[in-house]
Amino acid sequence: MNKGDLNVSGLPPPREEPRTYPPGAGCAERAGIMWLEILLASVLAFVVYWFVSRDKEETLPLEDGWWGPGARPTAPEDESIRPFKVETSDEEIKDLHRRIDGTRLTPPLEDSRFHYGFNSNYLKKILSYWRNEFDWRKQVEMLNRYPHFKTRIEGLDIHFVHVRPPQLPPGRTPKPLLMVHGWPGSFYEFYKIIPLLTDPANHGLSEEHVFEVICPSIPGYAFSEAASKKGLNSVATARIFYKLMLQLGFREFYIQGGDWGALICTHMAQMVPSHVKGLHLNMVFILNGRILTLFLVRHCPRLFGFTQRDMELMLPFKEKIFYRPLRESGYMHIQSTKPDTVGCALNDSHNRQIWGGKQAGLEAALWCTRGSAAVWFCFRRKFSLDDLLTNVMLYWTTGAITSSQRFYKENRGQLFKQDRVKVSVPTGLAAFPCELMHVPERWVKGKYPRLVSYSYMPRGGHFAALEEPELLAQDIRKFVGLVELP
């Protein structure tokens, strides 16, 4: 016996009996540890969520800006509303045909389908249709079916379409609705939904809600003048569109948007909540603090307020929340860093046609089907080539590709800065199942506490107004009805 084995009394320490456990105790201990880990992780996630989601301020500041060339003039800006008409010419069409004729395509890999980008074999068919069958003059007439206007705001010519109801029920006034597009979209996205909102009686809908629709072009897109200075981001655009509504005589109005339009409209609601009667979205930008809870959701979704439909749309998390957005957002990184580099190539080369097919076509196809294997089906069933090429032509004829891509760089680094500012106006979300990423109702309520309508849409994707105009119109009408309940 070693001296160190004696206790203070000089006697050896008492002998310990081996510990015994009842049957199953090991499993119980492991289960207890697992639940302890879940509890600690939940507390940590809640602390992080609380910290990043605290209200930073009640509203965004309503500032001012000048985006025209040179210094701001001392004379007041001309705020008159001027009629505008879309036009084309023989020279414009001949130049387009010459560039299409000069297109050089790289053959695709065998059996690559659309996994390496837009399949050049299918692109040949699009270019052939564009060159030989697409009638741009006819599409220009169609674009002029609705009234176009321009006005000056913060040094820029801002273009918009303004459609009033052809008829109103006695004693009714139309509800002003601002609808904002994204990239690579345009005001044309809304052409199919406009008659459903402004003339519901002639489309099998009730006249309970009749709208007066305003669809502006984001500065630097289509016929809206591009900024001459750095910094024109989604917040500045929200302010410009708010001023547009004031110049049109609207003090209270509804707003709706997806893609960049969702962010711009959200900023309008954060900036001038007393003027926004309701905010309807078909996409939301929410990330801060929520992603941390995902690794716990699979085990106890109800604890986090997730429904069975949420789980269907989000699982597997690794693919749908991380890999897919990363795989489908390469263009976003390019445009957020070097928009002018890629813009120069696209703006002055026949390769621009490839951009037209890839971006306005492929993205629309991918984001309405969530799978490149279904691109052909989506092209044939969801979108007509006339629709896609009309949208492309609005970039081509206006030379707007570079300025439209700059919007990504201007918003880089501050995209989610306003995520802590809660939206205090009534809000509705149409959650289309094939959006780039599904956002559960619980997450939406964290930023939009007055969420009065959350709809799981039966079908459709990112370009909802163009792809499923009837479904989107119905959800807008349902949302407005809830907002205006006595």
Tab-separated table of N, CA and C in Angstrom, residues 203-290:
chain	number	residue	atom	x	y	z
A	203	HIS	N	-63.645	39.480	-66.854
A	203	HIS	CA	-62.781	38.301	-66.743
A	203	HIS	C	-63.305	37.329	-65.691
A	204	GLY	N	-64.599	37.388	-65.454
A	204	GLY	CA	-65.221	36.434	-64.558
A	204	GLY	C	-64.977	36.664	-63.089
A	205	LEU	N	-64.554	37.861	-62.713
A	205	LEU	CA	-64.269	38.173	-61.309
A	205	LEU	C	-65.263	39.221	-60.801
A	206	SER	N	-65.426	39.264	-59.507
A	206	SER	CA	-66.359	40.229	-58.923
A	206	SER	C	-65.780	41.637	-59.009
A	207	GLU	N	-66.675	42.609	-58.932
A	207	GLU	CA	-66.251	44.013	-58.981
A	207	GLU	C	-66.052	44.600	-57.581
A	208	GLU	N	-65.914	43.735	-56.608
A	208	GLU	CA	-65.712	44.226	-55.241
A	208	GLU	C	-64.426	45.019	-55.120
A	209	HIS	N	-63.382	44.573	-55.848
A	209	HIS	CA	-62.099	45.272	-55.819
A	209	HIS	C	-61.668	45.552	-57.256
A	210	VAL	N	-61.641	46.826	-57.613
A	210	VAL	CA	-61.194	47.259	-58.937
A	210	VAL	C	-59.995	48.171	-58.726
A	211	PHE	N	-58.929	47.921	-59.486
A	211	PHE	CA	-57.667	48.610	-59.254
A	211	PHE	C	-57.305	49.552	-60.396
A	212	GLU	N	-56.510	50.520	-60.044
A	212	GLU	CA	-55.848	51.412	-60.991
A	212	GLU	C	-54.360	51.090	-60.875
A	213	VAL	N	-53.772	50.511	-61.928
A	213	VAL	CA	-52.450	49.899	-61.829
A	213	VAL	C	-51.376	50.802	-62.409
A	214	ILE	N	-50.285	50.963	-61.650
A	214	ILE	CA	-49.114	51.734	-62.079
A	214	ILE	C	-47.915	50.802	-62.047
A	215	CYS	N	-47.260	50.624	-63.201
A	215	CYS	CA	-46.097	49.733	-63.314
A	215	CYS	C	-44.893	50.535	-63.795
A	216	PRO	N	-44.023	50.986	-62.890
A	216	PRO	CA	-42.850	51.748	-63.312
A	216	PRO	C	-41.693	50.848	-63.706
A	217	SER	N	-40.763	51.397	-64.462
A	217	SER	CA	-39.495	50.720	-64.755
A	217	SER	C	-38.453	51.209	-63.754
A	218	ILE	N	-37.756	50.276	-63.116
A	218	ILE	CA	-36.675	50.637	-62.201
A	218	ILE	C	-35.664	51.504	-62.956
A	219	PRO	N	-35.109	52.543	-62.343
A	219	PRO	CA	-34.094	53.349	-63.024
A	219	PRO	C	-32.969	52.484	-63.591
A	220	GLY	N	-32.668	52.688	-64.879
A	220	GLY	CA	-31.651	51.878	-65.545
A	220	GLY	C	-32.215	50.649	-66.218
A	221	TYR	N	-33.530	50.447	-66.133
A	221	TYR	CA	-34.202	49.329	-66.789
A	221	TYR	C	-35.133	49.881	-67.862
A	222	ALA	N	-35.142	49.216	-69.030
A	222	ALA	CA	-36.050	49.569	-70.118
A	222	ALA	C	-36.014	51.077	-70.380
A	223	PHE	N	-37.147	51.754	-70.243
A	223	PHE	CA	-37.230	53.157	-70.650
A	223	PHE	C	-37.001	54.150	-69.513
A	224	SER	N	-36.671	53.673	-68.316
A	224	SER	CA	-36.295	54.590	-67.232
A	224	SER	C	-34.808	54.904	-67.325
A	225	GLU	N	-34.485	56.178	-67.221
A	225	GLU	CA	-33.109	56.629	-67.371
A	225	GLU	C	-32.219	56.046	-66.276
A	226	ALA	N	-30.984	55.706	-66.652
A	226	ALA	CA	-30.023	55.170	-65.696
A	226	ALA	C	-29.343	56.295	-64.925
A	227	ALA	N	-28.931	55.991	-63.711
A	227	ALA	CA	-28.242	56.976	-62.873
A	227	ALA	C	-26.871	57.304	-63.447
A	228	SER	N	-26.453	58.543	-63.261
A	228	SER	CA	-25.109	58.975	-63.651
A	228	SER	C	-24.129	58.870	-62.492
A	229	LYS	N	-24.634	58.575	-61.319
A	229	LYS	CA	-23.808	58.544	-60.113
A	229	LYS	C	-23.952	57.211	-59.397
A	230	LYS	N	-22.958	56.900	-58.585
A	230	LYS	CA	-22.991	55.663	-57.809
A	230	LYS	C	-24.017	55.762	-56.681
A	231	GLY	N	-24.547	54.607	-56.292
A	231	GLY	CA	-25.348	54.554	-55.079
A	231	GLY	C	-26.846	54.394	-55.239
A	232	LEU	N	-27.357	54.351	-56.468
A	232	LEU	CA	-28.805	54.227	-56.630
A	232	LEU	C	-29.200	52.778	-56.351
A	233	ASN	N	-29.649	52.535	-55.129
A	233	ASN	CA	-29.989	51.179	-54.710
A	233	ASN	C	-31.492	51.029	-54.508
A	234	SER	N	-31.903	49.956	-53.845
A	234	SER	CA	-33.330	49.676	-53.668
A	234	SER	C	-34.006	50.699	-52.760
A	235	VAL	N	-33.282	51.260	-51.790
A	235	VAL	CA	-33.868	52.278	-50.913
A	235	VAL	C	-34.136	53.558	-51.691
A	236	ALA	N	-33.152	53.974	-52.497
A	236	ALA	CA	-33.336	55.172	-53.318
A	236	ALA	C	-34.465	54.962	-54.326
A	237	THR	N	-34.560	53.771	-54.892
A	237	THR	CA	-35.631	53.480	-55.842
A	237	THR	C	-36.991	53.533	-55.165
A	238	ALA	N	-37.069	53.025	-53.937
A	238	ALA	CA	-38.332	53.092	-53.189
A	238	ALA	C	-38.762	54.540	-52.995
A	239	ARG	N	-37.823	55.397	-52.683
A	239	ARG	CA	-38.150	56.818	-52.508
A	239	ARG	C	-38.618	57.443	-53.826
A	240	ILE	N	-37.957	57.092	-54.925
A	240	ILE	CA	-38.331	57.625	-56.238
A	240	ILE	C	-39.756	57.192	-56.601
A	241	PHE	N	-40.086	55.935	-56.347
A	241	PHE	CA	-41.429	55.457	-56.683
A	241	PHE	C	-42.485	56.034	-55.743
A	242	TYR	N	-42.103	56.323	-54.521
A	242	TYR	CA	-43.023	57.022	-53.612
A	242	TYR	C	-43.320	58.419	-54.151
A	243	LYS	N	-42.291	59.104	-54.623
A	243	LYS	CA	-42.492	60.430	-55.209
A	243	LYS	C	-43.335	60.339	-56.472
A	244	LEU	N	-43.170	59.258	-57.229
A	244	LEU	CA	-43.991	59.068	-58.419
A	244	LEU	C	-45.462	58.990	-58.048
A	245	MET	N	-45.782	58.231	-57.015
A	245	MET	CA	-47.176	58.106	-56.604
A	245	MET	C	-47.730	59.451	-56.124
A	246	LEU	N	-46.903	60.226	-55.445
A	246	LEU	CA	-47.345	61.557	-55.015
A	246	LEU	C	-47.609	62.447	-56.217
A	247	GLN	N	-46.739	62.391	-57.224
A	247	GLN	CA	-46.929	63.215	-58.409
A	247	GLN	C	-48.177	62.817	-59.184
A	248	LEU	N	-48.583	61.564	-59.044
A	248	LEU	CA	-49.813	61.116	-59.687
A	248	LEU	C	-51.042	61.443	-58.860
A	249	GLY	N	-50.841	62.010	-57.692
A	249	GLY	CA	-51.955	62.447	-56.857
A	249	GLY	C	-52.435	61.438	-55.840
A	250	PHE	N	-51.654	60.363	-55.606
A	250	PHE	CA	-52.063	59.330	-54.656
A	250	PHE	C	-51.385	59.553	-53.306
A	251	ARG	N	-52.184	59.640	-52.255
A	251	ARG	CA	-51.638	59.786	-50.904
A	251	ARG	C	-51.669	58.467	-50.140
A	252	GLU	N	-52.558	57.570	-50.540
A	252	GLU	CA	-52.619	56.224	-49.980
A	252	GLU	C	-52.752	55.231	-51.128
A	253	PHE	N	-52.034	54.122	-51.036
A	253	PHE	CA	-52.028	53.180	-52.149
A	253	PHE	C	-51.524	51.819	-51.681
A	254	TYR	N	-51.803	50.802	-52.506
A	254	TYR	CA	-51.280	49.456	-52.291
A	254	TYR	C	-50.024	49.278	-53.155
A	255	ILE	N	-49.131	48.371	-52.708
A	255	ILE	CA	-47.913	48.096	-53.469
A	255	ILE	C	-47.710	46.585	-53.548
A	256	GLN	N	-47.110	46.139	-54.661
A	256	GLN	CA	-46.916	44.713	-54.882
A	256	GLN	C	-45.620	44.479	-55.637
A	257	GLY	N	-44.900	43.402	-55.281
A	257	GLY	CA	-43.673	43.119	-56.005
A	257	GLY	C	-43.084	41.760	-55.698
A	258	GLY	N	-42.221	41.310	-56.602
A	258	GLY	CA	-41.397	40.122	-56.441
A	258	GLY	C	-39.994	40.456	-56.880
A	259	ASP	N	-39.020	39.594	-56.552
A	259	ASP	CA	-37.629	39.834	-56.905
A	259	ASP	C	-37.201	41.204	-56.359
A	260	TRP	N	-36.512	42.035	-57.159
A	260	TRP	CA	-36.144	43.373	-56.660
A	260	TRP	C	-37.379	44.168	-56.262
A	261	GLY	N	-38.479	43.937	-56.953
A	261	GLY	CA	-39.709	44.649	-56.620
A	261	GLY	C	-40.159	44.389	-55.202
A	262	ALA	N	-39.928	43.162	-54.694
A	262	ALA	CA	-40.294	42.847	-53.310
A	262	ALA	C	-39.465	43.668	-52.334
A	263	LEU	N	-38.186	43.823	-52.627
A	263	LEU	CA	-37.323	44.612	-51.738
A	263	LEU	C	-37.668	46.095	-51.810
A	264	ILE	N	-37.897	46.582	-53.018
A	264	ILE	CA	-38.242	47.997	-53.194
A	264	ILE	C	-39.557	48.321	-52.490
A	265	CYS	N	-40.551	47.475	-52.669
A	265	CYS	CA	-41.844	47.722	-52.025
A	265	CYS	C	-41.740	47.609	-50.511
A	266	THR	N	-40.940	46.680	-50.017
A	266	THR	CA	-40.722	46.577	-48.576
A	266	THR	C	-40.106	47.857	-48.034
A	267	HIS	N	-39.147	48.407	-48.750
A	267	HIS	CA	-38.533	49.665	-48.311
A	267	HIS	C	-39.544	50.808	-48.325
A	268	MET	N	-40.432	50.816	-49.290
A	268	MET	CA	-41.470	51.854	-49.305
A	268	MET	C	-42.329	51.747	-48.050
A	269	ALA	N	-42.697	50.521	-47.679
A	269	ALA	CA	-43.511	50.329	-46.474
A	269	ALA	C	-42.734	50.711	-45.223
A	270	GLN	N	-41.426	50.477	-45.212
A	270	GLN	CA	-40.595	50.866	-44.078
A	270	GLN	C	-40.384	52.375	-44.023
A	271	MET	N	-40.443	53.019	-45.167
A	271	MET	CA	-40.122	54.436	-45.285
A	271	MET	C	-41.334	55.336	-45.049
A	272	VAL	N	-42.466	54.976	-45.648
A	272	VAL	CA	-43.666	55.825	-45.554
A	272	VAL	C	-44.882	54.969	-45.214
A	273	PRO	N	-44.890	54.325	-44.051
A	273	PRO	CA	-45.988	53.410	-43.720
A	273	PRO	C	-47.358	54.074	-43.698
A	274	SER	N	-47.426	55.365	-43.406
A	274	SER	CA	-48.719	56.034	-43.348
A	274	SER	C	-49.346	56.190	-44.731
A	275	HIS	N	-48.550	56.024	-45.794
A	275	HIS	CA	-49.062	56.160	-47.164
A	275	HIS	C	-49.363	54.811	-47.811
A	276	VAL	N	-48.842	53.725	-47.239
A	276	VAL	CA	-49.015	52.393	-47.821
A	276	VAL	C	-50.172	51.684	-47.114
A	277	LYS	N	-51.271	51.481	-47.833
A	277	LYS	CA	-52.429	50.809	-47.243
A	277	LYS	C	-52.172	49.321	-47.051
A	278	GLY	N	-51.391	48.740	-47.933
A	278	GLY	CA	-51.097	47.325	-47.832
A	278	GLY	C	-49.948	46.952	-48.746
A	279	LEU	N	-49.178	45.955	-48.318
A	279	LEU	CA	-48.009	45.479	-49.060
A	279	LEU	C	-48.227	44.015	-49.418
A	280	HIS	N	-48.252	43.700	-50.707
A	280	HIS	CA	-48.400	42.313	-51.153
A	280	HIS	C	-47.126	41.896	-51.888
A	281	LEU	N	-46.608	40.718	-51.520
A	281	LEU	CA	-45.356	40.232	-52.086
A	281	LEU	C	-45.526	38.816	-52.608
A	282	ASN	N	-44.712	38.452	-53.588
A	282	ASN	CA	-44.603	37.046	-53.963
A	282	ASN	C	-43.169	36.558	-53.796
A	283	MET	N	-42.392	37.302	-53.012
A	283	MET	CA	-41.052	36.890	-52.607
A	283	MET	C	-40.660	37.761	-51.421
A	284	VAL	N	-39.911	37.201	-50.485
A	284	VAL	CA	-39.424	38.000	-49.357
A	284	VAL	C	-37.938	37.743	-49.161
A	285	PHE	N	-37.235	38.778	-48.684
A	285	PHE	CA	-35.816	38.676	-48.356
A	285	PHE	C	-35.694	38.602	-46.839
A	286	ILE	N	-35.484	37.403	-46.314
A	286	ILE	CA	-35.339	37.222	-44.877
A	286	ILE	C	-34.241	36.195	-44.636
A	287	LEU	N	-33.191	36.590	-43.928
A	287	LEU	CA	-32.128	35.650	-43.593
A	287	LEU	C	-31.675	35.778	-42.140
A	288	ASN	N	-31.567	36.993	-41.633
A	288	ASN	CA	-30.914	37.217	-40.353
A	288	ASN	C	-31.470	36.345	-39.240
A	289	GLY	N	-30.614	35.500	-38.686
A	289	GLY	CA	-30.952	34.731	-37.504
A	289	GLY	C	-31.791	33.506	-37.748
A	290	ARG	N	-32.460	33.396	-38.896
A	290	ARG	CA	-33.394	32.292	-39.074
A	290	ARG	C	-32.700	31.004	-39.496
